[in-house]
């Protein structure tokens, strides 16, 4: 008989968008949301929110992912909000954002493993600098999952991809 965690992962994966990156890049058990990014590239002062969803289907625990690109510095700043409305449950939440060009090639990668404390909300921002023009970003695939504090395979995966993309 499957455990509650196994059932939770299976249900999340069933509702996941079809992402062009997770299996070939090695991201395991992430639930993906894939969105076109073109409407976001022209935002000058603010962030463009592309995803609002739950990281845990059985509890009131939500995340949002926004980003802002800056062609002058060739950077992308990701903004993540974790909103944990469960007063009893805390989680480690891993978030991956893969920035893809029009041909589906990955041009940027973002990864975070942040703690969501019971009944708290957090918003954090983190920049990345691409080795290709930020204006090439056509699609953003955002994946989330509950993870452990170290999530060593995911962190190693991020650093491997980041190095291959020559990203800072």
Tab-separated table of C-alpha atoms in Angstrom:
chain	number	residue	atom	x	y	z
A	1	UNK	CA	0.000	0.000	0.000
A	2	UNK	CA	1.427	3.429	-0.942
A	3	UNK	CA	2.320	5.917	1.759
A	4	UNK	CA	0.666	9.326	2.001
A	5	UNK	CA	3.870	10.906	0.666
A	6	UNK	CA	3.908	8.576	-2.365
A	7	UNK	CA	0.229	9.298	-3.019
A	8	UNK	CA	0.846	13.035	-2.699
A	9	UNK	CA	3.724	12.893	-5.218
A	10	UNK	CA	1.639	10.833	-7.657
A	11	UNK	CA	-1.307	13.251	-7.487
A	12	UNK	CA	0.965	16.246	-7.964
A	13	UNK	CA	2.691	14.703	-10.962
A	14	UNK	CA	-0.687	13.891	-12.539
A	15	UNK	CA	-1.639	17.587	-12.429
A	16	UNK	CA	1.775	18.755	-13.634
A	17	UNK	CA	2.163	20.613	-16.922
A	18	UNK	CA	4.234	18.870	-19.564
A	19	UNK	CA	7.626	20.493	-19.183
A	20	UNK	CA	10.377	20.268	-21.788
A	21	UNK	CA	13.159	20.062	-19.173
A	22	UNK	CA	12.578	17.938	-16.053
A	23	UNK	CA	13.520	14.427	-17.095
A	24	UNK	CA	16.430	15.271	-19.339
A	25	UNK	CA	17.807	17.693	-16.752
A	26	UNK	CA	17.379	15.272	-13.853
A	27	UNK	CA	14.680	17.047	-11.811
A	28	UNK	CA	12.760	14.277	-10.025
A	29	UNK	CA	9.237	14.506	-8.499
A	30	UNK	CA	8.714	18.180	-9.337
A	31	UNK	CA	5.262	19.487	-10.273
A	32	UNK	CA	5.694	21.816	-13.253
A	33	UNK	CA	3.878	24.910	-14.459
A	34	UNK	CA	4.954	26.096	-17.905
A	35	UNK	CA	4.102	29.568	-19.223
A	36	UNK	CA	5.025	31.786	-22.158
A	37	UNK	CA	7.271	34.613	-21.044
A	38	UNK	CA	6.927	37.128	-23.872
A	39	UNK	CA	4.410	39.316	-22.059
A	40	UNK	CA	6.862	39.542	-19.140
A	41	UNK	CA	9.948	40.674	-21.009
A	42	UNK	CA	8.646	44.211	-21.525
A	43	UNK	CA	7.781	44.880	-17.874
A	44	UNK	CA	9.986	47.794	-16.877
A	45	UNK	CA	9.534	48.497	-13.180
A	46	UNK	CA	7.745	45.498	-11.808
A	47	UNK	CA	7.770	41.771	-11.663
A	48	UNK	CA	5.608	39.630	-13.889
A	49	UNK	CA	3.851	36.893	-11.939
A	50	UNK	CA	3.513	33.740	-13.982
A	51	UNK	CA	2.563	31.100	-11.405
A	52	UNK	CA	0.370	30.946	-8.299
A	53	UNK	CA	-0.225	27.445	-6.993
A	54	UNK	CA	0.038	25.122	-3.997
A	55	UNK	CA	3.169	23.209	-3.123
A	56	UNK	CA	1.146	20.779	-0.996
A	57	UNK	CA	-2.226	19.709	-2.402
A	58	UNK	CA	-3.585	18.585	0.985
A	59	UNK	CA	-2.799	21.752	2.989
A	60	UNK	CA	-3.280	25.515	2.569
A	61	UNK	CA	0.318	26.113	1.472
A	62	UNK	CA	0.898	28.349	-1.557
A	63	UNK	CA	3.705	29.761	-3.635
A	64	UNK	CA	3.958	32.346	-6.367
A	65	UNK	CA	6.750	32.834	-8.866
A	66	UNK	CA	7.465	36.136	-10.595
A	67	UNK	CA	10.433	37.394	-12.525
A	68	UNK	CA	11.846	40.565	-14.001
A	69	UNK	CA	14.418	40.689	-16.775
A	70	UNK	CA	16.897	43.516	-17.259
A	71	UNK	CA	18.472	43.680	-20.739
A	72	UNK	CA	21.009	46.296	-19.600
A	73	UNK	CA	22.632	43.960	-17.070
A	74	UNK	CA	21.498	40.782	-18.885
A	75	UNK	CA	19.994	39.537	-15.644
A	76	UNK	CA	16.805	37.883	-14.463
A	77	UNK	CA	15.563	38.433	-10.926
A	78	UNK	CA	13.230	35.762	-9.594
A	79	UNK	CA	10.754	36.594	-6.834
A	80	UNK	CA	9.216	33.772	-4.837
A	81	UNK	CA	6.542	34.061	-2.193
A	82	UNK	CA	5.869	31.114	0.119
A	83	UNK	CA	2.600	31.508	2.016
A	84	UNK	CA	2.036	28.800	4.611
A	85	UNK	CA	-1.473	29.150	6.035
A	86	UNK	CA	-1.208	25.873	7.969
A	87	UNK	CA	-0.550	26.824	11.619
A	88	UNK	CA	0.896	23.386	12.431
A	89	UNK	CA	2.987	22.256	9.435
A	90	UNK	CA	6.349	23.480	8.179
A	91	UNK	CA	8.072	22.362	4.979
A	92	UNK	CA	11.232	22.681	2.969
A	93	UNK	CA	10.170	23.835	-0.497
A	94	UNK	CA	12.385	23.423	-3.552
A	95	UNK	CA	11.664	25.700	-6.510
A	96	UNK	CA	13.264	25.429	-9.953
A	97	UNK	CA	12.760	27.880	-12.805
A	98	UNK	CA	14.093	26.965	-16.207
A	99	UNK	CA	14.226	29.815	-18.715
A	100	UNK	CA	13.960	28.565	-22.309
A	101	UNK	CA	14.414	30.219	-25.700
A	102	UNK	CA	12.046	29.818	-28.661
A	103	UNK	CA	13.657	26.518	-29.711
A	104	UNK	CA	13.285	25.027	-26.205
A	105	UNK	CA	16.967	25.400	-25.334
A	106	UNK	CA	17.627	26.234	-21.707
A	107	UNK	CA	19.285	29.663	-21.386
A	108	UNK	CA	18.973	30.164	-17.621
A	109	UNK	CA	18.300	28.217	-14.432
A	110	UNK	CA	17.173	29.272	-10.964
A	111	UNK	CA	16.992	27.018	-7.902
A	112	UNK	CA	16.036	27.640	-4.286
A	113	UNK	CA	15.460	25.415	-1.269
A	114	UNK	CA	13.669	27.522	1.328
A	115	UNK	CA	11.904	26.759	4.598
A	116	UNK	CA	8.221	27.642	5.027
A	117	UNK	CA	7.361	28.016	8.708
A	118	UNK	CA	3.814	27.411	10.020
A	119	UNK	CA	1.458	30.354	9.551
A	120	UNK	CA	4.126	32.565	7.938
A	121	UNK	CA	4.609	34.221	4.577
A	122	UNK	CA	7.967	35.035	2.994
A	123	UNK	CA	8.980	36.810	-0.188
A	124	UNK	CA	12.531	36.636	-1.460
A	125	UNK	CA	14.286	37.760	-4.610
A	126	UNK	CA	17.396	36.355	-6.251
A	127	UNK	CA	19.181	37.423	-9.454
A	128	UNK	CA	20.957	35.360	-12.082
A	129	UNK	CA	23.102	36.649	-14.968
A	130	UNK	CA	22.761	34.862	-18.286
A	131	UNK	CA	25.446	34.217	-20.874
A	132	UNK	CA	22.850	34.736	-23.637
A	133	UNK	CA	20.561	37.718	-24.226
A	134	UNK	CA	17.638	37.815	-21.739
A	135	UNK	CA	15.389	38.890	-24.622
A	136	UNK	CA	15.680	35.318	-25.958
A	137	UNK	CA	13.572	33.956	-23.080
A	138	UNK	CA	10.329	32.602	-24.570
A	139	UNK	CA	9.106	30.137	-21.942
A	140	UNK	CA	9.523	29.649	-18.216
A	141	UNK	CA	9.030	26.215	-16.627
A	142	UNK	CA	8.596	26.431	-12.840
A	143	UNK	CA	8.797	23.255	-10.770
A	144	UNK	CA	8.139	22.800	-7.054
A	145	UNK	CA	8.253	20.004	-4.535
A	146	UNK	CA	8.632	19.400	-0.838
A	147	UNK	CA	12.223	18.444	-0.204
A	148	UNK	CA	14.644	17.877	2.628
A	149	UNK	CA	16.977	20.492	4.082
A	150	UNK	CA	19.979	19.492	1.991
A	151	UNK	CA	18.282	18.200	-1.182
A	152	UNK	CA	21.797	17.337	-2.300
A	153	UNK	CA	20.895	15.734	-5.671
A	154	UNK	CA	18.828	18.794	-6.628
A	155	UNK	CA	21.537	21.244	-5.552
A	156	UNK	CA	24.160	19.261	-7.490
A	157	UNK	CA	21.870	19.192	-10.512
A	158	UNK	CA	21.462	22.988	-10.357
A	159	UNK	CA	25.213	23.618	-10.137
A	160	UNK	CA	25.889	21.223	-13.030
A	161	UNK	CA	23.345	22.972	-15.277
A	162	UNK	CA	24.433	26.438	-14.189
A	163	UNK	CA	28.039	25.631	-15.064
A	164	UNK	CA	27.039	24.184	-18.454
A	165	UNK	CA	25.085	27.401	-19.207
A	166	UNK	CA	28.035	29.568	-18.106
A	167	UNK	CA	25.638	31.412	-15.833
A	168	UNK	CA	26.507	33.594	-12.862
